Amino acid sequence: MTGRTGRAVVLEEFGRPLRLREFPLPPAPDGGMVVACGYGGICGTDLHLQQGHLDIPVPLVLGHEGLGVIRELGTGLHQDATGAPLAAGDTVMWASSLACGVCPPCRLHREPTLCERRRTYGVNRALTDGPELSGAWADHIVLQPGTTVIKVPDGTDPLAAMSLACAGPTVAHALYERRPVRLGETVVVQGSGPVGLAAAAFAQLAGAAKVVVVGGPAGRLERAAAAGIGDVHLSIADAADPGEILREVRAATGGDGADLVIECAGVPAAVGQGLTLARRGGSYLIIGQYTDAGDTLINPHQIVHRQLDVVGSWAFTGAHLVEYVRLLPALTARFDLASLVTPFPLERHADALTAVADGSVMKAVLTS
């Protein structure tokens, strides 16, 4: 594929507009591949990256969630994570991160999400590290050997798959390994962005008796309800009296609180509120505080008096992406995931970021 070029959206300086640039398209690396990245999702984390809230190298191509078609395979035997053979023309998704395999979390603690030298497409692969096309906000991406790649089931709507492309695997990690949803439980989800909706949808598939989504603004909750996600929807973002909404949440759980409360809002103040929404002996699972948005006051008596299990969950591995893709047929059969997505061409990346920042779209996806 030498002699060709690819276009990509580049973060050159924190807090400055992104640039659509052109780069040479290299051949596929041995054991790796070049993928025509037709879809690159915009995650809330990307806004924090653009604003310099996380320590990453620049310049770099952004985009840590994507879906595309294999264009070229490097030398070597190629199979996806399930052992299925891969060939040019296959539609695939890929895990954003590669763990090093040798640091203490990888080698001793069985926690590759906590890898000390994790390399992530669209997050910490600078242009100078090469190849430049190492993010999903591009028309091509070069995937390195060791990347977890999974075929997308035939007939899957790409926009539906992209609706929860990062949120789905993140929640798969949280609900599979950190604190599962148990049959018949009442679940409260704080936050109505993609992570919150993934948590609510997964809880419904897992057999929760009732799922209450508390978030906002109201338009987001309406879209969630229209897609079939969640049983009760309450907007705290628009409320003149948040305390009244919290009382409504507790009432919706039957009055005693939820068996499991899942924090997906990413707002530090939500943690103090969420602790009061769990029943005594219940669980509080924190997923949303991925970026350090600052401190908040909590009442530790709420943890002790309610005898809560408080659990955190960080990111996801390739195995969690595989679980998400395997769930796509069940998810798309029950929920209208594609309705959550607003596509934007690469050229309109600035408009897409603005729409994500002001909450006017649920999920923005760049297309090429």
Short mmCIF file of C-alpha atoms in Angstrom, two decimals:
data_model
loop_
_atom_site.label_atom_id
_atom_site.label_comp_id
_atom_site.label_asym_id
_atom_site.label_seq_id
_atom_site.Cartn_x
_atom_site.Cartn_y
_atom_site.Cartn_z
CA MET A 1 0.00 0.00 0.00
CA THR A 2 3.01 2.26 -0.28
CA GLY A 3 2.53 5.47 -2.24
CA ARG A 4 -0.97 6.03 -0.83
CA THR A 5 -1.98 8.48 1.86
CA GLY A 6 -4.49 8.59 4.66
CA ARG A 7 -6.29 11.48 6.34
CA ALA A 8 -6.51 11.85 10.10
CA VAL A 9 -7.65 14.33 12.76
CA VAL A 10 -4.63 15.45 14.78
CA LEU A 11 -4.38 16.98 18.24
CA GLU A 12 -1.36 19.26 17.88
CA GLU A 13 -1.72 21.49 20.97
CA PHE A 14 -3.95 21.23 24.02
CA GLY A 15 -6.90 23.59 23.95
CA ARG A 16 -6.40 24.43 20.28
CA PRO A 17 -8.51 23.42 17.25
CA LEU A 18 -7.74 20.01 15.79
CA ARG A 19 -6.36 19.67 12.25
CA LEU A 20 -7.26 17.27 9.46
CA ARG A 21 -3.90 16.19 8.04
CA GLU A 22 -2.61 13.74 5.44
CA PHE A 23 0.03 11.09 6.07
CA PRO A 24 1.73 8.39 4.02
CA LEU A 25 -0.03 5.05 4.32
CA PRO A 26 2.61 2.48 5.28
CA PRO A 27 2.48 -1.23 4.52
CA ALA A 28 0.94 -3.48 7.14
CA PRO A 29 3.47 -4.45 9.83
CA ASP A 30 4.43 -8.10 10.27
CA GLY A 31 1.70 -9.67 12.39
CA GLY A 32 -0.43 -6.52 12.09
CA MET A 33 -2.79 -4.96 9.59
CA VAL A 34 -4.05 -1.81 7.93
CA VAL A 35 -7.76 -1.18 8.42
CA ALA A 36 -9.94 1.26 6.49
CA CYS A 37 -11.42 2.89 9.55
CA GLY A 38 -14.90 3.81 8.39
CA TYR A 39 -16.10 4.76 11.88
CA GLY A 40 -14.31 6.48 14.76
CA GLY A 41 -16.29 7.20 17.91
CA ILE A 42 -16.00 10.33 20.02
CA CYS A 43 -15.82 9.51 23.71
CA GLY A 44 -16.17 11.96 26.58
CA THR A 45 -12.55 11.18 27.39
CA ASP A 46 -11.55 12.65 24.03
CA LEU A 47 -12.82 16.06 25.17
CA HIS A 48 -10.59 15.80 28.22
CA LEU A 49 -7.63 14.80 26.03
CA GLN A 50 -8.17 17.78 23.73
CA GLN A 51 -8.31 20.11 26.71
CA GLY A 52 -5.11 18.72 28.26
CA HIS A 53 -6.73 17.14 31.31
CA LEU A 54 -4.72 13.94 30.89
CA ASP A 55 -0.96 13.57 30.51
CA ILE A 56 -0.52 12.42 26.90
CA PRO A 57 2.10 13.13 24.23
CA VAL A 58 1.24 15.47 21.36
CA PRO A 59 0.90 15.69 18.44
CA LEU A 60 -1.10 12.52 17.88
CA VAL A 61 -4.09 11.18 15.96
CA LEU A 62 -7.08 10.91 18.29
CA GLY A 63 -9.67 8.14 18.43
CA HIS A 64 -9.58 5.06 20.67
CA GLU A 65 -12.78 3.39 19.45
CA GLY A 66 -13.34 2.29 15.88
CA LEU A 67 -14.78 -0.11 13.34
CA GLY A 68 -13.55 -0.76 9.83
CA VAL A 69 -12.66 -3.13 7.03
CA ILE A 70 -9.30 -4.90 6.78
CA ARG A 71 -7.40 -3.60 3.74
CA GLU A 72 -4.04 -5.33 4.14
CA LEU A 73 -2.59 -8.00 6.42
CA GLY A 74 1.09 -8.19 7.29
CA THR A 75 3.00 -11.41 7.06
CA GLY A 76 2.09 -14.14 9.51
CA LEU A 77 -0.95 -16.14 10.57
CA HIS A 78 -3.97 -13.94 11.21
CA GLN A 79 -6.90 -14.92 13.42
CA ASP A 80 -9.28 -12.84 15.46
CA ALA A 81 -9.57 -13.18 19.21
CA THR A 82 -11.94 -16.16 18.87
CA GLY A 83 -9.64 -18.03 16.49
CA ALA A 84 -11.62 -17.20 13.34
CA PRO A 85 -9.39 -16.59 10.30
CA LEU A 86 -9.01 -13.00 9.13
CA ALA A 87 -8.81 -11.81 5.54
CA ALA A 88 -8.89 -8.55 3.62
CA GLY A 89 -12.49 -7.36 3.42
CA ASP A 90 -13.50 -8.53 6.89
CA THR A 91 -15.29 -6.01 9.10
CA VAL A 92 -13.64 -5.78 12.51
CA MET A 93 -13.39 -3.87 15.76
CA TRP A 94 -10.21 -3.70 17.80
CA ALA A 95 -9.24 -3.12 21.41
CA SER A 96 -7.71 0.28 21.95
CA SER A 97 -4.98 -0.82 24.35
CA LEU A 98 -2.10 -3.27 24.43
CA ALA A 99 -0.75 -4.28 27.83
CA CYS A 100 3.00 -4.84 28.20
CA GLY A 101 2.66 -8.27 29.83
CA VAL A 102 5.68 -7.86 32.11
CA CYS A 103 4.87 -5.18 34.72
CA PRO A 104 3.53 -6.28 38.16
CA PRO A 105 -0.17 -5.69 37.31
CA CYS A 106 0.20 -7.76 34.13
CA ARG A 107 2.51 -10.46 35.45
CA LEU A 108 1.50 -10.82 39.10
CA HIS A 109 -1.89 -9.23 39.76
CA ARG A 110 -3.83 -10.45 36.71
CA GLU A 111 -4.97 -6.88 36.09
CA PRO A 112 -3.92 -5.88 32.54
CA THR A 113 -6.21 -2.83 32.64
CA LEU A 114 -3.81 -1.48 35.28
CA CYS A 115 -0.72 -2.08 33.11
CA GLU A 116 1.98 0.48 33.88
CA ARG A 117 3.08 0.72 30.24
CA ARG A 118 -0.22 0.36 28.44
CA ARG A 119 -0.14 1.66 24.86
CA THR A 120 -3.45 2.98 23.59
CA TYR A 121 -4.47 3.93 20.07
CA GLY A 122 -5.60 7.53 19.94
CA VAL A 123 -4.33 8.31 23.44
CA ASN A 124 -0.58 7.87 23.91
CA ARG A 125 0.83 6.99 20.48
CA ALA A 126 2.49 10.21 19.34
CA LEU A 127 3.15 10.95 15.67
CA THR A 128 6.86 10.75 16.35
CA ASP A 129 6.50 7.17 17.64
CA GLY A 130 5.23 6.03 14.25
CA PRO A 131 3.26 5.05 12.37
CA GLU A 132 1.35 8.33 12.37
CA LEU A 133 -1.97 6.64 11.56
CA SER A 134 -2.45 5.17 15.05
CA GLY A 135 -5.86 6.59 15.96
CA ALA A 136 -9.42 5.91 14.82
CA TRP A 137 -10.26 9.48 13.79
CA ALA A 138 -8.85 8.68 10.39
CA ASP A 139 -9.73 6.95 7.16
CA HIS A 140 -7.06 4.31 7.86
CA ILE A 141 -5.41 2.96 11.00
CA VAL A 142 -2.33 0.75 11.33
CA LEU A 143 -2.86 -1.97 13.95
CA GLN A 144 0.22 -3.42 15.59
CA PRO A 145 0.84 -7.13 16.27
CA GLY A 146 -0.75 -8.15 19.55
CA THR A 147 -3.82 -5.96 19.07
CA THR A 148 -7.05 -7.75 20.00
CA VAL A 149 -9.16 -7.81 16.82
CA ILE A 150 -12.65 -9.29 16.60
CA LYS A 151 -14.89 -9.85 13.59
CA VAL A 152 -18.21 -8.01 13.71
CA PRO A 153 -21.20 -10.35 13.24
CA ASP A 154 -22.68 -10.32 9.75
CA GLY A 155 -25.64 -7.99 9.39
CA THR A 156 -24.64 -5.75 12.31
CA ASP A 157 -25.39 -2.07 11.75
CA PRO A 158 -22.01 -0.32 12.17
CA LEU A 159 -23.65 2.66 13.86
CA ALA A 160 -25.31 0.34 16.36
CA ALA A 161 -21.96 -1.30 17.11
CA MET A 162 -20.32 2.11 17.51
CA SER A 163 -23.00 3.42 19.88
CA LEU A 164 -21.31 1.73 22.84
CA ALA A 165 -17.91 0.99 21.30
CA CYS A 166 -15.95 2.18 24.34
CA ALA A 167 -18.74 2.23 26.91
CA GLY A 168 -19.82 -1.36 26.21
CA PRO A 169 -16.45 -3.03 26.89
CA THR A 170 -15.92 -0.72 29.88
CA VAL A 171 -19.21 -1.87 31.38
CA ALA A 172 -18.49 -5.49 30.42
CA HIS A 173 -15.37 -5.29 32.62
CA ALA A 174 -17.30 -3.66 35.46
CA LEU A 175 -20.30 -6.01 35.42
CA TYR A 176 -18.44 -9.20 34.55
CA GLU A 177 -15.49 -8.97 36.92
CA ARG A 178 -15.97 -6.19 39.45
CA ARG A 179 -19.61 -6.43 40.58
CA PRO A 180 -22.11 -8.44 38.49
CA VAL A 181 -25.81 -7.67 38.26
CA ARG A 182 -27.74 -10.47 39.93
CA LEU A 183 -31.10 -11.81 38.79
CA GLY A 184 -34.03 -9.81 40.10
CA GLU A 185 -31.99 -6.92 41.47
CA THR A 186 -33.06 -3.29 41.40
CA VAL A 187 -30.37 -1.19 39.77
CA VAL A 188 -29.89 2.58 39.74
CA VAL A 189 -27.62 4.05 37.08
CA GLN A 190 -26.26 7.57 37.60
CA GLY A 191 -25.55 9.20 34.25
CA SER A 192 -27.30 9.07 30.88
CA GLY A 193 -24.33 9.25 28.52
CA PRO A 194 -23.05 6.21 26.62
CA VAL A 195 -21.50 4.60 29.71
CA GLY A 196 -24.70 5.03 31.71
CA LEU A 197 -26.84 3.65 28.90
CA ALA A 198 -24.48 0.71 28.45
CA ALA A 199 -24.74 -0.03 32.17
CA ALA A 200 -28.53 0.17 32.06
CA ALA A 201 -28.83 -2.00 28.94
CA PHE A 202 -26.42 -4.63 30.27
CA ALA A 203 -28.28 -4.69 33.60
CA GLN A 204 -31.54 -5.33 31.74
CA LEU A 205 -29.97 -8.15 29.73
CA ALA A 206 -28.54 -9.61 32.95
CA GLY A 207 -32.02 -9.98 34.46
CA ALA A 208 -32.43 -6.91 36.66
CA ALA A 209 -36.03 -6.53 37.86
CA LYS A 210 -35.95 -2.74 37.45
CA VAL A 211 -33.40 -0.27 36.11
CA VAL A 212 -33.69 3.39 37.11
CA VAL A 213 -31.65 5.88 35.08
CA VAL A 214 -31.03 9.24 36.73
CA GLY A 215 -29.15 11.80 34.64
CA GLY A 216 -30.00 14.42 32.05
CA PRO A 217 -30.59 16.62 30.28
CA ALA A 218 -34.16 15.47 29.64
CA GLY A 219 -33.57 15.00 25.91
CA ARG A 220 -30.98 12.32 26.58
CA LEU A 221 -33.33 10.44 28.85
CA GLU A 222 -36.06 10.63 26.22
CA ARG A 223 -33.72 9.10 23.64
CA ALA A 224 -32.78 6.35 26.08
CA ALA A 225 -36.43 5.56 26.75
CA ALA A 226 -37.24 5.55 23.04
CA ALA A 227 -34.37 3.08 22.49
CA GLY A 228 -35.80 0.80 25.18
CA ILE A 229 -32.98 1.40 27.68
CA GLY A 230 -34.04 1.71 31.32
CA ASP A 231 -37.42 1.32 33.02
CA VAL A 232 -37.60 4.64 34.90
CA HIS A 233 -35.96 7.88 33.74
CA LEU A 234 -35.42 10.85 36.04
CA SER A 235 -33.62 14.07 35.13
CA ILE A 236 -31.47 15.48 37.89
CA ALA A 237 -29.51 17.74 35.53
CA ASP A 238 -32.59 19.91 34.89
CA ALA A 239 -33.95 19.81 38.43
CA ALA A 240 -34.48 22.94 40.52
CA ASP A 241 -34.27 20.71 43.61
CA PRO A 242 -31.89 17.73 43.14
CA GLY A 243 -32.93 16.44 46.55
CA GLU A 244 -36.47 15.90 45.30
CA ILE A 245 -35.16 13.84 42.37
CA LEU A 246 -33.10 11.71 44.74
CA ARG A 247 -36.23 11.07 46.77
CA GLU A 248 -38.01 10.02 43.57
CA VAL A 249 -35.16 7.65 42.77
CA ARG A 250 -35.42 6.00 46.17
CA ALA A 251 -39.18 5.76 45.80
CA ALA A 252 -38.73 4.07 42.41
CA THR A 253 -36.57 1.41 44.07
CA GLY A 254 -39.36 0.59 46.51
CA GLY A 255 -38.22 3.01 49.18
CA ASP A 256 -35.26 1.14 50.67
CA GLY A 257 -32.73 1.87 47.93
CA ALA A 258 -31.22 -0.15 45.10
CA ASP A 259 -29.38 -3.43 45.37
CA LEU A 260 -26.75 -1.95 43.07
CA VAL A 261 -26.00 1.67 42.18
CA ILE A 262 -23.69 2.24 39.21
CA GLU A 263 -22.01 5.65 38.93
CA CYS A 264 -21.45 6.57 35.28
CA ALA A 265 -21.90 10.34 35.46
CA GLY A 266 -18.25 11.34 35.77
CA VAL A 267 -19.29 14.18 38.09
CA PRO A 268 -17.58 13.97 41.50
CA ALA A 269 -20.66 15.27 43.36
CA ALA A 270 -22.62 12.28 42.05
CA VAL A 271 -20.65 9.96 44.32
CA GLY A 272 -21.96 11.49 47.54
CA GLN A 273 -25.48 11.35 46.15
CA GLY A 274 -25.14 7.80 44.92
CA LEU A 275 -24.07 6.42 48.27
CA THR A 276 -27.49 7.38 49.64
CA LEU A 277 -29.33 5.56 46.84
CA ALA A 278 -28.15 2.05 47.73
CA ARG A 279 -30.02 -0.14 50.19
CA ARG A 280 -28.36 -1.30 53.38
CA GLY A 281 -26.08 -4.18 52.43
CA GLY A 282 -26.06 -3.07 48.80
CA SER A 283 -23.27 -2.19 46.40
CA TYR A 284 -21.92 0.99 44.84
CA LEU A 285 -19.98 0.47 41.61
CA ILE A 286 -18.00 3.48 40.32
CA ILE A 287 -17.17 3.53 36.60
CA GLY A 288 -17.58 7.17 35.58
CA GLN A 289 -14.66 8.90 37.29
CA TYR A 290 -12.18 8.09 34.51
CA THR A 291 -10.77 11.63 34.41
CA ASP A 292 -9.69 13.39 37.59
CA ALA A 293 -12.39 16.05 37.82
CA GLY A 294 -11.50 16.98 41.39
CA ASP A 295 -12.49 16.19 44.94
CA THR A 296 -15.93 15.95 46.47
CA LEU A 297 -17.40 15.66 49.94
CA ILE A 298 -18.86 12.33 50.97
CA ASN A 299 -20.30 11.15 54.25
CA PRO A 300 -18.43 7.97 55.24
CA HIS A 301 -21.24 7.15 57.64
CA GLN A 302 -23.34 6.33 54.58
CA ILE A 303 -20.87 3.60 53.65
CA VAL A 304 -20.72 2.15 57.15
CA HIS A 305 -24.37 2.54 58.14
CA ARG A 306 -25.49 1.03 54.83
CA GLN A 307 -22.68 -1.56 54.98
CA LEU A 308 -21.94 -0.92 51.34
CA ASP A 309 -19.51 -2.67 49.06
CA VAL A 310 -17.85 0.20 47.17
CA VAL A 311 -16.07 -0.99 44.02
CA GLY A 312 -14.16 0.82 41.29
CA SER A 313 -13.60 -0.38 37.73
CA TRP A 314 -11.00 1.00 35.32
CA ALA A 315 -11.12 0.74 31.50
CA PHE A 316 -11.21 -2.62 29.69
CA THR A 317 -9.10 -5.26 27.96
CA GLY A 318 -9.42 -6.99 24.62
CA ALA A 319 -11.39 -9.78 26.27
CA HIS A 320 -14.05 -7.27 27.33
CA LEU A 321 -14.30 -5.97 23.76
CA VAL A 322 -14.87 -9.56 22.62
CA GLU A 323 -17.68 -9.91 25.17
CA TYR A 324 -19.28 -6.70 23.89
CA VAL A 325 -19.14 -7.79 20.25
CA ARG A 326 -20.57 -11.20 21.16
CA LEU A 327 -23.45 -9.40 22.89
CA LEU A 328 -24.22 -7.17 19.91
CA PRO A 329 -26.88 -9.49 18.41
CA ALA A 330 -28.74 -9.59 21.76
CA LEU A 331 -28.26 -5.86 22.34
CA THR A 332 -29.46 -4.83 18.89
CA ALA A 333 -32.43 -7.21 19.08
CA ARG A 334 -33.68 -5.55 22.27
CA PHE A 335 -32.46 -1.94 22.02
CA ASP A 336 -32.45 0.60 19.18
CA LEU A 337 -28.75 1.39 19.55
CA ALA A 338 -28.35 3.01 16.13
CA SER A 339 -30.82 5.72 17.15
CA LEU A 340 -28.32 6.92 19.74
CA VAL A 341 -25.69 7.79 17.12
CA THR A 342 -25.18 10.97 15.09
CA PRO A 343 -22.60 10.53 12.29
CA PHE A 344 -20.28 13.33 11.17
CA PRO A 345 -17.76 13.20 8.27
CA LEU A 346 -14.11 13.63 9.24
CA GLU A 347 -14.17 17.15 7.83
CA ARG A 348 -16.76 18.14 10.44
CA HIS A 349 -14.77 16.94 13.44
CA ALA A 350 -15.02 20.37 15.10
CA ASP A 351 -18.82 20.33 14.85
CA ALA A 352 -18.88 16.81 16.28
CA LEU A 353 -16.76 17.78 19.28
CA THR A 354 -18.95 20.81 19.94
CA ALA A 355 -22.08 18.65 19.81
CA VAL A 356 -20.59 16.18 22.30
CA ALA A 357 -19.48 19.00 24.61
CA ASP A 358 -22.88 20.72 24.68
CA GLY A 359 -24.80 17.46 25.02
CA SER A 360 -26.88 18.00 21.89
CA VAL A 361 -25.99 14.49 20.66
CA MET A 362 -25.89 11.25 22.59
CA LYS A 363 -23.04 9.67 20.62
CA ALA A 364 -21.06 11.28 17.82
CA VAL A 365 -19.20 9.09 15.34
CA LEU A 366 -16.78 10.31 12.67
CA THR A 367 -17.19 8.59 9.31
CA SER A 368 -14.92 8.26 6.29
#
